[in-house]
């Protein structure tokens, strides 16, 4: 009986950890799981090697903190155009060439680009875009509440904790904008939950949108109807899991330590699920896949539980037409299982002048999987938004007639 009790608890924690792996990857639904064929010790050694050698997520800027309306401390970093932080002299010398390639000009863009990340990720998920724009455009990268270096949501802690709402995230973005970019034109970029955050911001602060926002980019996100997403699984199974998942998450959130132990015990399974629900390409760089895995596995179960209900309730489709007068980029991977490309197409349908980009062989973390495609489209958005002049004609320099 002792083995049955403790062993059974451990196995349940292990499977709970696997389920949280799916959730953390953004699926928020049950999956049928097959055991991996590669030996656990081999995979463990490979993960350690990638952790020590992986070059991603190390970019840092000038740190700052904003205070949300409920007292939550929100961490952000600023990359200024006149300083490139830890970038070496060689990289600094490449700035003019990168400016010319992206924007057709030699001077930095007079705009602040604010990047909002997705569920169970952090600001480092924009690593490639940050590296490409570093020194060219003023950027702000922030960690959503309870993610990364930001503090746990005050209203999500304690015995009277309440689930977070997308509207709260919109107010959090306002606090970051007020602290990190209090003046000047803005371009708002959001991936997945971050895109929903931008929608909530736009709905709640229409005057600020009219006065200061020059453009918006939605990457792998949705304006609503997430309850219809099947994550590539049978509809009946997904619906059954969806009915019981909120209660399961609440229970698991109260046993965070046990669940995290189980999650570590099922690391091999977790890695396979992250790859399945994050990427579509078969040849994703293992270091990139491990980088994504590290971000996702660092999200505690109680945070997963606190955010999950917000997605079922999310519906901002009625607020999108307010963006019709702005340059908008709507981009997604064509094989995104978490926020399918049809959701991005729905956003573009409400914004007829938006640039719709469906990236071939792209999954949910398309900005990591196909970084140049995303970065180039963001550069195009900055040009369309008037943040930088259009490229000069062949054979002329900017400013020449």
Coordinates of C-alpha atoms in Angstrom, one line a residue:
X1 CA 0.0 0.0 0.0
X2 CA 2.9 2.4 0.8
X3 CA 4.3 2.0 -2.7
X4 CA 0.8 2.3 -4.2
X5 CA 0.2 5.6 -2.3
X6 CA 3.6 7.3 -2.7
X7 CA 4.4 5.8 -6.1
X8 CA 0.9 6.6 -7.4
X9 CA 1.3 10.2 -6.2
X10 CA 4.6 10.4 -7.9
X11 CA 3.3 9.0 -11.2
X12 CA 0.3 11.4 -11.1
X13 CA 2.7 14.2 -10.5
X14 CA 4.8 13.1 -13.5
X15 CA 1.8 12.9 -15.8
X16 CA 0.6 16.3 -14.4
X17 CA 4.0 17.7 -15.2
X18 CA 3.6 16.4 -18.8
X19 CA 0.2 18.0 -19.0
X20 CA 1.7 21.2 -17.8
X21 CA 4.3 20.9 -20.5
X22 CA 1.5 21.0 -23.0
X23 CA -0.1 23.9 -21.4
X24 CA 3.1 25.8 -21.1
X25 CA 3.7 25.3 -24.8
X26 CA 0.4 27.0 -25.2
X27 CA -1.8 24.0 -26.0
X28 CA -3.9 24.1 -22.9
X29 CA -5.4 20.7 -23.7
X30 CA -4.7 17.0 -23.3
X31 CA -2.6 15.0 -25.7
X32 CA -2.0 11.3 -26.4
X33 CA 1.6 10.6 -25.4
X34 CA 4.1 8.1 -26.7
X35 CA 7.4 7.4 -24.9
X36 CA 10.5 8.7 -26.5
X37 CA 12.9 6.2 -28.0
X38 CA 16.1 8.1 -27.1
X39 CA 17.7 7.1 -23.8
X40 CA 17.0 9.5 -20.9
X41 CA 20.6 9.8 -19.9
X42 CA 21.6 10.7 -23.5
X43 CA 18.9 13.3 -23.7
X44 CA 19.9 14.7 -20.3
X45 CA 23.5 15.1 -21.4
X46 CA 22.4 16.7 -24.6
X47 CA 20.3 19.3 -22.7
X48 CA 23.1 20.1 -20.4
X49 CA 25.4 20.6 -23.4
X50 CA 22.9 22.9 -25.1
X51 CA 22.4 24.9 -21.9
X52 CA 26.1 25.6 -21.6
X53 CA 26.6 26.4 -25.3
X54 CA 23.3 28.0 -26.3
X55 CA 23.9 31.6 -27.3
X56 CA 20.3 32.7 -27.1
X57 CA 18.6 34.9 -24.5
X58 CA 21.7 36.6 -23.3
X59 CA 21.0 40.1 -24.7
X60 CA 20.4 42.6 -21.9
X61 CA 19.5 46.3 -21.9
X62 CA 19.0 49.1 -19.4
X63 CA 16.8 47.7 -16.7
X64 CA 13.7 49.4 -15.3
X65 CA 10.6 48.7 -13.3
X66 CA 7.0 49.8 -13.7
X67 CA 4.3 49.5 -11.1
X68 CA 1.0 48.0 -12.3
X69 CA -2.3 49.4 -10.9
X70 CA -2.6 46.5 -8.4
X71 CA 1.0 47.0 -7.2
X72 CA 2.7 44.3 -9.2
X73 CA 6.3 45.1 -10.2
X74 CA 6.8 44.8 -13.9
X75 CA 10.4 44.4 -15.2
X76 CA 11.5 45.8 -18.5
X77 CA 14.7 46.6 -20.4
X78 CA 15.4 49.4 -22.9
X79 CA 17.8 49.2 -25.8
X80 CA 18.6 52.8 -26.8
X81 CA 19.7 53.7 -30.3
X82 CA 22.9 55.4 -29.0
X83 CA 24.1 52.5 -26.9
X84 CA 24.2 48.8 -27.6
X85 CA 24.9 47.5 -24.2
X86 CA 27.1 44.4 -24.3
X87 CA 27.4 44.4 -28.1
X88 CA 31.1 44.4 -29.1
X89 CA 32.9 46.9 -31.2
X90 CA 32.6 44.6 -34.2
X91 CA 28.9 44.5 -33.9
X92 CA 28.7 48.3 -33.4
X93 CA 30.6 48.7 -36.7
X94 CA 27.9 46.7 -38.5
X95 CA 25.1 49.0 -37.4
X96 CA 25.2 51.2 -40.6
X97 CA 25.0 48.1 -42.8
X98 CA 22.1 46.7 -40.9
X99 CA 20.3 50.0 -41.0
X100 CA 20.7 50.1 -44.8
X101 CA 19.6 46.5 -45.1
X102 CA 16.5 46.9 -43.0
X103 CA 15.4 50.4 -43.6
X104 CA 17.4 51.9 -46.5
X105 CA 18.8 54.6 -44.3
X106 CA 21.8 55.3 -42.1
X107 CA 20.1 57.0 -39.1
X108 CA 18.2 55.2 -36.3
X109 CA 14.5 55.3 -36.4
X110 CA 12.8 57.9 -34.2
X111 CA 10.4 55.5 -32.6
X112 CA 10.1 53.2 -29.7
X113 CA 9.1 49.6 -30.4
X114 CA 7.5 47.8 -27.5
X115 CA 7.6 44.0 -27.5
X116 CA 5.1 41.9 -25.5
X117 CA 5.7 38.2 -25.2
X118 CA 3.4 35.2 -25.0
X119 CA 2.1 32.8 -22.3
X120 CA 4.8 31.0 -20.4
X121 CA 7.6 32.8 -22.2
X122 CA 9.5 36.0 -21.4
X123 CA 11.1 38.9 -23.1
X124 CA 13.9 36.8 -24.4
X125 CA 11.5 35.1 -26.8
X126 CA 12.2 38.1 -29.1
X127 CA 16.0 37.3 -29.1
X128 CA 16.5 37.4 -32.9
X129 CA 14.4 40.5 -33.5
X130 CA 16.1 42.3 -30.6
X131 CA 19.5 41.4 -32.0
X132 CA 18.6 42.6 -35.5
X133 CA 17.1 45.9 -34.3
X134 CA 19.7 46.6 -31.6
X135 CA 21.3 50.0 -32.0
X136 CA 18.9 50.8 -34.9
X137 CA 15.6 51.4 -33.1
X138 CA 14.8 52.2 -29.5
X139 CA 13.1 49.1 -28.2
X140 CA 11.4 48.1 -24.9
X141 CA 11.2 44.4 -23.9
X142 CA 9.2 43.6 -20.8
X143 CA 8.2 40.5 -18.8
X144 CA 4.5 40.1 -18.3
X145 CA 3.3 39.7 -14.7
X146 CA 4.5 36.5 -13.0
X147 CA 6.8 35.8 -16.0
X148 CA 10.5 36.2 -16.3
X149 CA 11.9 38.9 -14.0
X150 CA 8.6 40.5 -13.2
X151 CA 6.9 40.0 -9.8
X152 CA 4.1 37.6 -9.2
X153 CA 0.8 39.3 -9.8
X154 CA -0.3 40.8 -6.5
X155 CA -4.0 39.9 -7.2
X156 CA -3.0 36.4 -8.1
X157 CA -1.3 35.7 -4.8
X158 CA -2.7 34.7 -1.4
X159 CA -6.0 33.1 -0.3
X160 CA -8.1 35.7 -2.1
X161 CA -6.2 35.2 -5.4
X162 CA -8.1 35.8 -8.6
X163 CA -7.3 34.6 -12.2
X164 CA -5.5 37.2 -14.3
X165 CA -7.5 38.9 -17.1
X166 CA -6.4 40.0 -20.5
X167 CA -7.7 43.5 -19.6
X168 CA -5.3 43.5 -16.6
X169 CA -2.5 42.7 -19.0
X170 CA -3.5 45.7 -21.2
X171 CA -3.3 47.9 -18.1
X172 CA 0.1 46.4 -17.3
X173 CA 1.3 47.4 -20.8
X174 CA 0.1 50.9 -20.1
X175 CA 2.2 51.0 -17.0
X176 CA 5.3 49.9 -18.9
X177 CA 4.7 52.4 -21.7
X178 CA 4.3 55.2 -19.1
X179 CA 7.5 54.3 -17.4
X180 CA 9.7 53.3 -20.3
X181 CA 8.4 55.3 -23.3
X182 CA 6.4 58.3 -21.9
X183 CA 6.7 60.3 -25.1
X184 CA 7.2 59.9 -28.8
X185 CA 5.7 57.5 -31.4
X186 CA 5.2 53.9 -30.5
X187 CA 5.0 50.6 -32.5
X188 CA 3.4 47.8 -30.4
X189 CA 4.4 44.2 -31.2
X190 CA 2.7 41.3 -29.5
X191 CA 3.1 37.5 -29.8
X192 CA 0.3 35.2 -28.8
X193 CA -0.8 36.4 -25.3
X194 CA 1.2 39.5 -26.0
X195 CA -0.9 40.2 -29.0
X196 CA -4.0 39.9 -26.8
X197 CA -2.4 42.3 -24.4
X198 CA -2.0 44.9 -27.2
X199 CA -5.7 44.4 -28.1
X200 CA -6.7 45.1 -24.6
X201 CA -4.4 48.1 -24.4
X202 CA -6.0 49.5 -27.6
X203 CA -9.5 48.9 -26.3
X204 CA -8.9 50.6 -23.0
X205 CA -6.7 53.6 -24.2
X206 CA -8.1 54.8 -27.6
X207 CA -6.9 58.3 -27.1
X208 CA -3.3 57.2 -26.5
X209 CA -3.6 54.9 -29.5
X210 CA -4.7 57.9 -31.7
X211 CA -2.0 60.2 -30.4
X212 CA 1.0 58.1 -30.2
X213 CA 0.8 54.6 -31.7
X214 CA 2.2 54.6 -35.3
X215 CA 1.8 50.8 -36.0
X216 CA 0.9 47.4 -34.5
X217 CA 2.2 43.9 -35.2
X218 CA 0.2 40.8 -34.2
X219 CA 2.3 37.6 -34.3
X220 CA 0.7 34.2 -33.8
X221 CA -2.2 35.5 -31.8
X222 CA -6.0 35.5 -31.7
X223 CA -8.9 38.0 -31.2
X224 CA -11.1 35.3 -29.7
X225 CA -12.8 31.9 -30.2
X226 CA -9.9 30.1 -28.7
X227 CA -12.4 27.5 -27.3
X228 CA -12.7 26.3 -30.9
X229 CA -9.0 25.4 -31.2
X230 CA -8.3 21.6 -31.3
X231 CA -4.5 21.7 -31.1
X232 CA -4.4 19.1 -33.8
X233 CA -6.2 16.6 -31.6
X234 CA -9.7 14.9 -31.8
X235 CA -12.4 17.3 -31.0
X236 CA -14.2 15.1 -28.4
X237 CA -11.0 14.6 -26.4
X238 CA -10.1 18.3 -26.4
X239 CA -13.6 19.2 -25.2
X240 CA -13.5 16.7 -22.4
X241 CA -10.2 18.0 -21.2
X242 CA -11.3 21.6 -21.5
X243 CA -14.2 20.9 -19.2
X244 CA -12.1 19.5 -16.4
X245 CA -8.9 21.5 -16.9
X246 CA -9.7 24.6 -14.8
X247 CA -10.4 22.5 -11.7
X248 CA -7.4 20.3 -12.3
X249 CA -5.1 23.4 -12.7
X250 CA -6.5 24.9 -9.5
X251 CA -5.7 21.7 -7.7
X252 CA -2.2 21.4 -9.2
X253 CA -1.5 25.0 -8.4
X254 CA -2.0 24.3 -4.8
X255 CA 0.6 21.5 -5.0
X256 CA 3.2 23.4 -7.0
X257 CA 6.2 21.7 -5.4
X258 CA 5.0 18.2 -6.1
X259 CA 4.0 19.0 -9.7
X260 CA 7.4 20.7 -10.4
X261 CA 9.1 17.5 -9.2
X262 CA 7.0 15.5 -11.5
X263 CA 7.6 17.9 -14.3
X264 CA 11.4 17.5 -13.9
X265 CA 11.0 13.7 -13.9
X266 CA 9.2 13.8 -17.3
X267 CA 11.8 16.2 -18.9
X268 CA 12.1 14.0 -22.0
X269 CA 8.4 14.0 -22.6
X270 CA 8.3 17.7 -21.9
X271 CA 10.9 18.4 -24.5
X272 CA 9.0 16.5 -27.1
X273 CA 5.8 18.3 -26.4
X274 CA 7.4 21.7 -26.5
X275 CA 8.9 21.0 -29.9
X276 CA 5.6 19.7 -31.2
X277 CA 3.6 22.7 -30.2
X278 CA 6.2 25.4 -30.7
X279 CA 7.8 24.5 -34.1
X280 CA 6.7 23.1 -37.4
X281 CA 10.1 22.7 -39.1
X282 CA 11.9 19.3 -38.8
X283 CA 15.3 21.0 -38.9
X284 CA 14.9 23.5 -36.0
X285 CA 18.2 24.2 -34.4
X286 CA 18.4 22.0 -31.3
X287 CA 19.8 25.0 -29.4
X288 CA 16.8 27.1 -30.3
X289 CA 14.4 24.3 -29.3
X290 CA 16.2 24.0 -26.0
X291 CA 16.1 27.7 -25.5
X292 CA 12.3 27.7 -25.9
X293 CA 12.1 24.7 -23.6
X294 CA 14.0 26.5 -20.9
X295 CA 11.7 29.5 -21.0
X296 CA 8.6 27.4 -20.9
X297 CA 9.8 25.1 -18.1
X298 CA 10.7 28.0 -15.9
X299 CA 7.0 29.0 -15.7
X300 CA 5.6 27.7 -12.3
X301 CA 2.4 25.7 -12.3
X302 CA 0.6 28.2 -10.2
X303 CA 1.3 30.8 -12.9
X304 CA 0.0 28.5 -15.6
X305 CA -3.1 28.0 -13.6
X306 CA -3.7 31.7 -12.9
X307 CA -3.5 32.7 -16.6
X308 CA -5.4 29.8 -18.3
X309 CA -9.0 31.0 -17.7
X310 CA -8.2 34.3 -19.4
X311 CA -7.9 32.6 -22.8
X312 CA -11.3 31.0 -22.8
X313 CA -12.8 34.4 -22.0
X314 CA -10.7 36.4 -24.4
X315 CA -12.7 38.2 -27.2
X316 CA -11.4 41.5 -28.6
X317 CA -12.7 41.2 -32.2
X318 CA -15.1 44.1 -31.6
X319 CA -12.2 46.4 -30.7
X320 CA -10.0 45.6 -33.7
X321 CA -11.8 48.0 -36.2
X322 CA -10.4 50.9 -34.1
X323 CA -7.0 50.0 -35.6
X324 CA -8.2 50.4 -39.2
X325 CA -6.4 53.7 -39.6
X326 CA -3.0 52.3 -38.5
X327 CA -0.5 50.2 -40.3
X328 CA -0.9 46.7 -39.0
X329 CA 1.1 43.5 -39.5
X330 CA -0.8 40.2 -39.0
X331 CA 1.7 37.3 -39.1
X332 CA 1.5 33.6 -38.3
X333 CA 3.0 30.3 -39.1
X334 CA 1.0 28.2 -41.4
X335 CA 1.2 25.2 -39.1
X336 CA 0.6 26.9 -35.8
X337 CA -1.3 24.4 -33.6
X338 CA -1.8 26.8 -30.7
X339 CA -3.2 29.9 -32.4
X340 CA -3.9 28.6 -35.9
X341 CA -3.2 30.9 -38.9
X342 CA -7.0 31.1 -39.4
X343 CA -7.1 33.3 -36.3
X344 CA -4.6 35.7 -37.9
X345 CA -6.6 35.7 -41.1
X346 CA -9.7 36.6 -39.1
X347 CA -7.8 39.6 -37.6
X348 CA -6.8 40.7 -41.1
X349 CA -10.4 40.3 -42.3
X350 CA -11.4 42.9 -39.7
X351 CA -8.5 45.1 -40.8
X352 CA -8.6 45.1 -44.6
X353 CA -5.5 47.3 -45.0
X354 CA -3.4 45.1 -42.7
X355 CA -0.5 43.2 -44.2
X356 CA -1.3 39.5 -43.8
X357 CA 1.7 37.2 -43.8
X358 CA 1.5 33.4 -43.4
X359 CA 5.0 32.0 -43.0
X360 CA 5.4 28.6 -44.6
X361 CA 6.5 25.7 -42.4
X362 CA 6.0 27.9 -39.3
X363 CA 4.8 26.9 -35.9
X364 CA 3.7 28.9 -32.9
X365 CA 7.1 30.3 -32.0
X366 CA 7.6 31.6 -35.6
X367 CA 9.8 34.5 -34.4
X368 CA 12.3 31.9 -33.2
X369 CA 11.8 29.4 -36.0
X370 CA 11.9 31.8 -38.9
X371 CA 13.5 34.9 -37.4
X372 CA 14.5 36.7 -40.6
X373 CA 11.0 36.4 -42.1
X374 CA 9.6 38.0 -38.9
X375 CA 12.3 40.7 -38.6
X376 CA 12.0 41.8 -42.2
X377 CA 8.3 42.1 -41.9
X378 CA 8.6 44.2 -38.8
X379 CA 11.1 46.4 -40.6
X380 CA 8.5 46.8 -43.4
X381 CA 5.9 47.8 -40.8
X382 CA 8.2 50.5 -39.4
X383 CA 8.6 51.9 -42.9
X384 CA 4.8 51.8 -43.5
X385 CA 4.2 53.4 -40.1
X386 CA 6.4 56.3 -41.1
X387 CA 8.8 55.5 -38.4
X388 CA 11.6 55.5 -41.0
X389 CA 11.6 56.9 -44.5
X390 CA 11.0 54.6 -47.4
X391 CA 14.2 53.2 -48.9
X392 CA 15.9 55.6 -51.3
X393 CA 15.8 54.9 -55.0
X394 CA 18.7 52.9 -56.5
X395 CA 21.8 55.0 -56.9
X396 CA 20.7 57.7 -54.5
X397 CA 21.4 58.4 -50.9
X398 CA 18.6 59.3 -48.4
X399 CA 17.9 63.0 -48.7
X400 CA 19.1 63.3 -52.3
X401 CA 16.7 64.4 -55.0

